[in-house]
Coordinates of C-alpha atoms in Angstrom, one line a residue:
X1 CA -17.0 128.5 -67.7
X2 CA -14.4 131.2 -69.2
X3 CA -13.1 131.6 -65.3
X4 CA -12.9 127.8 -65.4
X5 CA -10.3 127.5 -68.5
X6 CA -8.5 131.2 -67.3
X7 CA -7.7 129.0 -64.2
X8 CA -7.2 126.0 -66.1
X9 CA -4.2 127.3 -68.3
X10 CA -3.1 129.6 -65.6
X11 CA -2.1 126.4 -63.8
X12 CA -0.8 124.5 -66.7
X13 CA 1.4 127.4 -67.3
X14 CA 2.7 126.8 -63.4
X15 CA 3.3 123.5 -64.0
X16 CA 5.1 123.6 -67.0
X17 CA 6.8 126.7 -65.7
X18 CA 8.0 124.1 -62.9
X19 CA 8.7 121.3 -65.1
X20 CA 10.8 123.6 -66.4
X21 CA 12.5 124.3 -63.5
X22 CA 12.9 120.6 -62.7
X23 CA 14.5 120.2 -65.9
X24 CA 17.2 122.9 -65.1
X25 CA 18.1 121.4 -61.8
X26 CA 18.3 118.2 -63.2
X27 CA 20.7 119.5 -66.4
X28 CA 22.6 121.3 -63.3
X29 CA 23.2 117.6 -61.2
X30 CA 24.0 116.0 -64.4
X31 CA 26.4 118.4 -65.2
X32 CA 28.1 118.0 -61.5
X33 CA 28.0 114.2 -62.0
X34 CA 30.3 114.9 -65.3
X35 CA 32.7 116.7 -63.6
X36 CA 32.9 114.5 -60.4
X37 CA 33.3 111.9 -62.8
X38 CA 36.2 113.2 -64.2
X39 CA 37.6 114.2 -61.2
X40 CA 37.2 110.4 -60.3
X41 CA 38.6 108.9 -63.5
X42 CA 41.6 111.7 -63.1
X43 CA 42.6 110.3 -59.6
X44 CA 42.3 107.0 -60.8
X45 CA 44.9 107.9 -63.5
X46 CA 47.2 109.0 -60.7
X47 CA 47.3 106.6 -58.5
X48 CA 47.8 103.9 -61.7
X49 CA 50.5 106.1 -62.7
X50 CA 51.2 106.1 -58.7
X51 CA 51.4 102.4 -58.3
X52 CA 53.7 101.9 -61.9
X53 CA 56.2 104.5 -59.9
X54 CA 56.4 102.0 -56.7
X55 CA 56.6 98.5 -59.1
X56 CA 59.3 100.7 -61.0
X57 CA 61.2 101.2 -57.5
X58 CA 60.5 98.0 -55.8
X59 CA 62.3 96.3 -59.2
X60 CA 65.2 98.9 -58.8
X61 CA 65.7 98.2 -55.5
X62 CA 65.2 94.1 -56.0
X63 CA 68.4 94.4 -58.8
X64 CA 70.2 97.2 -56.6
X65 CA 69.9 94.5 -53.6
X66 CA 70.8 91.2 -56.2
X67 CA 73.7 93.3 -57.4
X68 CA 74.7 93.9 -53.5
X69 CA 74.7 90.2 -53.2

């Protein structure tokens, strides 16, 4: 009975050992999701800050052409 609960705890120390485990890996992806998020969000700001830049010179060029005219 004694070599019963030995083997007993010896795997519920495994396990939680590989909960634990599980639980790093899954701080780790979460951590990579943050920062690929923020990669996203930061491209997103350039290309809004992108398109303002091309409505900026399509109106420059729409008065440089009415002033041509």
């Amino acid at each position: 009975r004694a070599d019963e609960l030995v083997l007993a705890n010896q795997e519920k120390d495994k396990r939680a050992n590989e909960l634990v485990l599980a639980n790093q890996e899954k701080d780790k992806r979460a951590d990579e999701l943050v920062l690929a998020n923020q990669e996203k969000d930061k491209r997103a700001n350039e290309l809004v800050l992108a398109n303002q830049e091309k409505d900026k010179r399509a109106d420059e060029l729409v008065l440089a052409n009415q002033e041509k005219d």
